[in-house]
Amino acid sequence: MGHRIIPDPETFSDQSVRYNDQVPRPADPTARDRILRAAHRLFYERGINDVGMSELVEAAGTGKNVLYRHFPGKDELVLAYLRDFAERLGTQLDEATADLEPDEALVALARHVAGLVSHRSYRGCPFRNYLRETRDTKQPPGRFALAQVRDLRTRIERETAALGLDDPAALAERVWIVLEGVYAAAPYPERARIAESAVVFVEDLVA
C-alpha cells in the first residue's frame, strides 16, 4: 500500500477542502516574530555559534518546518536578527542627533553609545560581537555586520565634515577610536565610568 502524501495546507486558499478528515490550518501569523524573539535572546546572550536551530525551534514553540519556511538556513535567521538590531539602532541615532549642530551631534553620538554600553543588560554591540565571534566578513551576515560598524564611522565623518575644519578626517579618526574603545569596554565592570570619560573626551575634542 502506497504512502499518502498530504499537501502543505498553506498552498491552498480554499480552507473547506479536507485531507485525512482534517481541515488544513492557516499559517500562524505570529510564528516569524516568535522565532526572531527567540533568536534575539539566544544569539545575544550566548553568541551565534553556540545556538543551534533545534534549540531555536524549541524556544520559539514552532515546528522545524515552520522555522525553515521563514528562514531557509541559519545565515538567513542571523541576518534577520542583525537587520532588526540595525533598524532600531539607526532610528535611535537619528533621533539622538536630530536638529543638532555638528559639534553637538558628535557629542550626542558619544552619549548614546555610552548609554548603551553602561546599561546593566548590555552584552556588547551585536554587530561587533558577530564579527569578533565568527571572523566572517564575506557571507551576507558578515557583510551586513561590517556595514553597520562602518555606519557609525560614516555618521562621524559627516558631522566632522560640516564643522569647517582644515583637517576634519583627523577629528573623525579620533572620535571613531574613542567610541570603538567604549564598545570594547562593554565586558568590563567599570564600563559606565569608561563610557562617561569617553563622552568628556569627545566634548574636549570638538570644543
mmCIF file of C-alpha atoms in Angstrom:
data_model
loop_
_atom_site.group_PDB
_atom_site.id
_atom_site.type_symbol
_atom_site.label_atom_id
_atom_site.label_comp_id
_atom_site.label_asym_id
_atom_site.label_seq_id
_atom_site.Cartn_x
_atom_site.Cartn_y
_atom_site.Cartn_z
ATOM 1 C CA MET A 1 0.000 0.000 0.000
ATOM 2 C CA GLY A 2 1.449 3.340 -1.022
ATOM 3 C CA HIS A 3 2.041 6.252 1.301
ATOM 4 C CA ARG A 4 -0.500 9.058 1.245
ATOM 5 C CA ILE A 5 1.037 12.433 0.525
ATOM 6 C CA ILE A 6 -0.649 15.293 2.363
ATOM 7 C CA PRO A 7 -0.142 18.643 0.630
ATOM 8 C CA ASP A 8 1.017 21.683 2.566
ATOM 9 C CA PRO A 9 -2.179 23.451 3.801
ATOM 10 C CA GLU A 10 -0.701 26.874 3.021
ATOM 11 C CA THR A 11 -0.678 26.084 -0.707
ATOM 12 C CA PHE A 12 -4.457 26.017 -0.785
ATOM 13 C CA SER A 13 -6.708 29.048 -0.499
ATOM 14 C CA ASP A 14 -9.916 27.006 -0.174
ATOM 15 C CA GLN A 15 -9.956 26.159 3.515
ATOM 16 C CA SER A 16 -13.044 23.949 3.075
ATOM 17 C CA VAL A 17 -11.049 21.221 1.293
ATOM 18 C CA ARG A 18 -10.370 18.270 3.605
ATOM 19 C CA TYR A 19 -7.472 15.833 3.635
ATOM 20 C CA ASN A 20 -7.396 12.885 6.017
ATOM 21 C CA ASP A 21 -10.647 14.203 7.504
ATOM 22 C CA GLN A 22 -8.913 17.326 8.819
ATOM 23 C CA VAL A 23 -9.352 20.966 7.866
ATOM 24 C CA PRO A 24 -5.963 22.485 6.956
ATOM 25 C CA ARG A 25 -4.921 25.121 9.468
ATOM 26 C CA PRO A 26 -3.944 28.579 8.250
ATOM 27 C CA ALA A 27 -0.375 29.746 8.792
ATOM 28 C CA ASP A 28 0.407 31.151 12.232
ATOM 29 C CA PRO A 29 0.920 34.920 11.702
ATOM 30 C CA THR A 30 2.955 35.164 14.921
ATOM 31 C CA ALA A 31 5.462 32.443 14.072
ATOM 32 C CA ARG A 32 8.075 34.634 12.413
ATOM 33 C CA ASP A 33 8.050 37.159 15.259
ATOM 34 C CA ARG A 34 8.353 34.404 17.860
ATOM 35 C CA ILE A 35 11.291 32.876 16.024
ATOM 36 C CA LEU A 36 13.018 36.260 15.832
ATOM 37 C CA ARG A 37 12.381 36.979 19.511
ATOM 38 C CA ALA A 38 13.917 33.629 20.432
ATOM 39 C CA ALA A 39 16.875 34.341 18.142
ATOM 40 C CA HIS A 40 17.384 37.765 19.721
ATOM 41 C CA ARG A 41 17.522 36.315 23.209
ATOM 42 C CA LEU A 42 19.679 33.294 22.484
ATOM 43 C CA PHE A 43 22.050 34.827 19.930
ATOM 44 C CA TYR A 44 22.610 37.924 22.038
ATOM 45 C CA GLU A 45 23.105 36.087 25.323
ATOM 46 C CA ARG A 46 25.281 33.232 24.080
ATOM 47 C CA GLY A 47 26.550 34.059 20.613
ATOM 48 C CA ILE A 48 25.783 32.728 17.160
ATOM 49 C CA ASN A 49 27.864 29.555 17.118
ATOM 50 C CA ASP A 50 26.593 28.195 20.430
ATOM 51 C CA VAL A 51 22.916 28.220 19.414
ATOM 52 C CA GLY A 52 21.545 25.528 17.116
ATOM 53 C CA MET A 53 18.405 25.582 15.021
ATOM 54 C CA SER A 54 16.776 22.805 17.062
ATOM 55 C CA GLU A 55 17.120 24.894 20.205
ATOM 56 C CA LEU A 56 15.579 27.864 18.407
ATOM 57 C CA VAL A 57 12.632 25.714 17.311
ATOM 58 C CA GLU A 58 12.020 24.706 20.924
ATOM 59 C CA ALA A 59 12.449 28.241 22.275
ATOM 60 C CA ALA A 60 10.096 29.718 19.663
ATOM 61 C CA GLY A 61 7.488 26.996 20.113
ATOM 62 C CA THR A 62 7.222 26.327 16.395
ATOM 63 C CA GLY A 63 7.776 23.272 14.274
ATOM 64 C CA LYS A 64 11.032 22.838 12.405
ATOM 65 C CA ASN A 65 9.210 23.112 9.083
ATOM 66 C CA VAL A 66 7.736 26.456 10.135
ATOM 67 C CA LEU A 67 11.147 27.839 11.052
ATOM 68 C CA TYR A 68 12.693 26.762 7.754
ATOM 69 C CA ARG A 69 9.739 28.161 5.846
ATOM 70 C CA HIS A 70 10.532 31.624 7.209
ATOM 71 C CA PHE A 71 14.323 31.212 7.388
ATOM 72 C CA PRO A 72 15.730 28.590 4.977
ATOM 73 C CA GLY A 73 19.031 28.418 6.869
ATOM 74 C CA LYS A 74 20.848 29.770 9.900
ATOM 75 C CA ASP A 75 22.520 32.537 7.903
ATOM 76 C CA GLU A 76 19.104 33.902 6.906
ATOM 77 C CA LEU A 77 17.977 33.936 10.537
ATOM 78 C CA VAL A 78 21.205 35.561 11.729
ATOM 79 C CA LEU A 79 20.873 38.219 9.024
ATOM 80 C CA ALA A 80 17.281 38.955 10.067
ATOM 81 C CA TYR A 81 18.421 39.225 13.700
ATOM 82 C CA LEU A 82 21.157 41.708 12.750
ATOM 83 C CA ARG A 83 18.821 43.700 10.487
ATOM 84 C CA ASP A 84 16.326 44.058 13.318
ATOM 85 C CA PHE A 85 19.011 45.458 15.616
ATOM 86 C CA ALA A 86 20.265 47.777 12.881
ATOM 87 C CA GLU A 87 16.833 49.233 12.247
ATOM 88 C CA ARG A 88 16.321 50.039 15.902
ATOM 89 C CA LEU A 89 19.809 51.441 16.422
ATOM 90 C CA GLY A 90 19.608 53.579 13.284
ATOM 91 C CA THR A 91 16.327 55.090 14.439
ATOM 92 C CA GLN A 92 17.789 55.811 17.870
ATOM 93 C CA LEU A 93 20.875 57.507 16.440
ATOM 94 C CA ASP A 94 18.774 59.581 14.047
ATOM 95 C CA GLU A 95 16.607 60.752 16.931
ATOM 96 C CA ALA A 96 19.620 61.446 19.164
ATOM 97 C CA THR A 97 21.236 63.760 16.601
ATOM 98 C CA ALA A 98 18.167 65.354 15.022
ATOM 99 C CA ASP A 99 18.330 69.163 14.633
ATOM 100 C CA LEU A 100 21.726 69.414 16.373
ATOM 101 C CA GLU A 101 24.754 71.372 15.259
ATOM 102 C CA PRO A 102 27.651 69.146 14.076
ATOM 103 C CA ASP A 103 29.671 69.507 17.280
ATOM 104 C CA GLU A 104 26.581 68.769 19.372
ATOM 105 C CA ALA A 105 25.730 65.787 17.178
ATOM 106 C CA LEU A 106 29.182 64.277 17.736
ATOM 107 C CA VAL A 107 28.749 64.535 21.489
ATOM 108 C CA ALA A 108 25.223 63.121 21.174
ATOM 109 C CA LEU A 109 26.595 60.106 19.316
ATOM 110 C CA ALA A 110 29.120 59.586 22.080
ATOM 111 C CA ARG A 111 26.448 59.898 24.756
ATOM 112 C CA HIS A 112 24.201 57.399 23.017
ATOM 113 C CA VAL A 113 26.956 54.805 22.694
ATOM 114 C CA ALA A 114 27.943 55.450 26.318
ATOM 115 C CA GLY A 115 24.354 54.951 27.420
ATOM 116 C CA LEU A 116 24.091 51.648 25.584
ATOM 117 C CA VAL A 117 27.331 50.280 26.977
ATOM 118 C CA SER A 118 26.535 51.420 30.514
ATOM 119 C CA HIS A 119 23.217 49.582 30.662
ATOM 120 C CA ARG A 120 23.308 46.599 33.019
ATOM 121 C CA SER A 121 21.873 44.177 30.452
ATOM 122 C CA TYR A 122 24.235 45.226 27.660
ATOM 123 C CA ARG A 123 26.362 42.374 26.318
ATOM 124 C CA GLY A 124 28.130 44.247 23.572
ATOM 125 C CA CYS A 125 27.227 45.544 20.147
ATOM 126 C CA PRO A 126 25.611 42.653 18.222
ATOM 127 C CA PHE A 127 27.480 43.593 15.016
ATOM 128 C CA ARG A 128 30.866 43.729 16.680
ATOM 129 C CA ASN A 129 30.061 40.595 18.667
ATOM 130 C CA TYR A 130 29.221 38.760 15.463
ATOM 131 C CA LEU A 131 32.404 39.837 13.702
ATOM 132 C CA ARG A 132 34.549 39.007 16.722
ATOM 133 C CA GLU A 133 32.951 35.581 17.135
ATOM 134 C CA THR A 134 32.788 34.421 13.523
ATOM 135 C CA ARG A 135 35.568 36.387 11.781
ATOM 136 C CA ASP A 136 33.141 36.489 8.854
ATOM 137 C CA THR A 137 33.181 39.486 6.521
ATOM 138 C CA LYS A 138 32.325 37.629 3.289
ATOM 139 C CA GLN A 139 28.933 35.994 3.846
ATOM 140 C CA PRO A 140 25.733 38.113 3.935
ATOM 141 C CA PRO A 141 25.573 38.339 7.768
ATOM 142 C CA GLY A 142 29.242 39.313 7.977
ATOM 143 C CA ARG A 143 28.995 41.892 5.212
ATOM 144 C CA PHE A 144 25.931 43.378 6.856
ATOM 145 C CA ALA A 145 27.513 43.483 10.319
ATOM 146 C CA LEU A 146 30.623 45.186 8.956
ATOM 147 C CA ALA A 147 28.468 47.740 7.118
ATOM 148 C CA GLN A 148 26.710 48.607 10.379
ATOM 149 C CA VAL A 149 30.026 49.083 12.176
ATOM 150 C CA ARG A 150 31.133 51.399 9.388
ATOM 151 C CA ASP A 151 27.833 53.270 9.529
ATOM 152 C CA LEU A 152 28.891 54.867 12.814
ATOM 153 C CA ARG A 153 32.147 55.972 11.189
ATOM 154 C CA THR A 154 30.145 57.474 8.305
ATOM 155 C CA ARG A 155 27.966 59.408 10.724
ATOM 156 C CA ILE A 156 31.033 60.762 12.492
ATOM 157 C CA GLU A 157 32.668 61.775 9.205
ATOM 158 C CA ARG A 158 29.504 63.540 8.072
ATOM 159 C CA GLU A 159 29.380 65.654 11.217
ATOM 160 C CA THR A 160 33.080 66.470 11.285
ATOM 161 C CA ALA A 161 32.991 67.480 7.614
ATOM 162 C CA ALA A 162 30.307 70.046 8.473
ATOM 163 C CA LEU A 163 32.496 71.733 11.101
ATOM 164 C CA GLY A 164 34.590 73.603 8.531
ATOM 165 C CA LEU A 165 37.926 72.349 9.873
ATOM 166 C CA ASP A 166 41.164 72.240 7.927
ATOM 167 C CA ASP A 167 41.522 68.519 8.684
ATOM 168 C CA PRO A 168 38.123 67.015 9.545
ATOM 169 C CA ALA A 169 39.431 63.497 8.857
ATOM 170 C CA ALA A 170 41.819 63.721 11.821
ATOM 171 C CA LEU A 171 38.990 64.624 14.191
ATOM 172 C CA ALA A 172 36.763 61.885 12.754
ATOM 173 C CA GLU A 173 39.527 59.348 13.338
ATOM 174 C CA ARG A 174 39.930 60.386 16.972
ATOM 175 C CA VAL A 175 36.210 60.348 17.747
ATOM 176 C CA TRP A 176 35.864 56.999 15.993
ATOM 177 C CA ILE A 177 38.675 55.442 18.028
ATOM 178 C CA VAL A 178 37.175 56.761 21.264
ATOM 179 C CA LEU A 179 33.750 55.261 20.530
ATOM 180 C CA GLU A 180 35.236 51.958 19.413
ATOM 181 C CA GLY A 181 37.022 51.924 22.754
ATOM 182 C CA VAL A 182 33.706 52.395 24.535
ATOM 183 C CA TYR A 183 32.235 49.420 22.691
ATOM 184 C CA ALA A 184 35.305 47.361 23.561
ATOM 185 C CA ALA A 185 34.812 48.199 27.255
ATOM 186 C CA ALA A 186 31.390 46.530 27.354
ATOM 187 C CA PRO A 187 32.611 43.400 29.255
ATOM 188 C CA TYR A 188 34.358 45.407 31.991
ATOM 189 C CA PRO A 189 32.831 46.057 35.440
ATOM 190 C CA GLU A 190 33.878 49.712 35.220
ATOM 191 C CA ARG A 191 32.325 50.227 31.798
ATOM 192 C CA ALA A 192 29.990 53.021 32.952
ATOM 193 C CA ARG A 193 32.933 55.075 34.185
ATOM 194 C CA ILE A 194 34.879 54.422 30.997
ATOM 195 C CA ALA A 195 31.853 55.399 28.906
ATOM 196 C CA GLU A 196 31.340 58.672 30.750
ATOM 197 C CA SER A 197 35.035 59.519 30.453
ATOM 198 C CA ALA A 198 34.800 58.916 26.720
ATOM 199 C CA VAL A 199 31.936 61.409 26.422
ATOM 200 C CA VAL A 200 34.044 64.022 28.184
ATOM 201 C CA PHE A 201 36.932 63.207 25.848
ATOM 202 C CA VAL A 202 34.720 63.725 22.778
ATOM 203 C CA GLU A 203 33.467 67.000 24.222
ATOM 204 C CA ASP A 204 37.090 68.147 24.556
ATOM 205 C CA LEU A 205 37.930 67.027 21.031
ATOM 206 C CA VAL A 206 35.130 69.027 19.410
ATOM 207 C CA ALA A 207 35.450 72.079 21.662
#
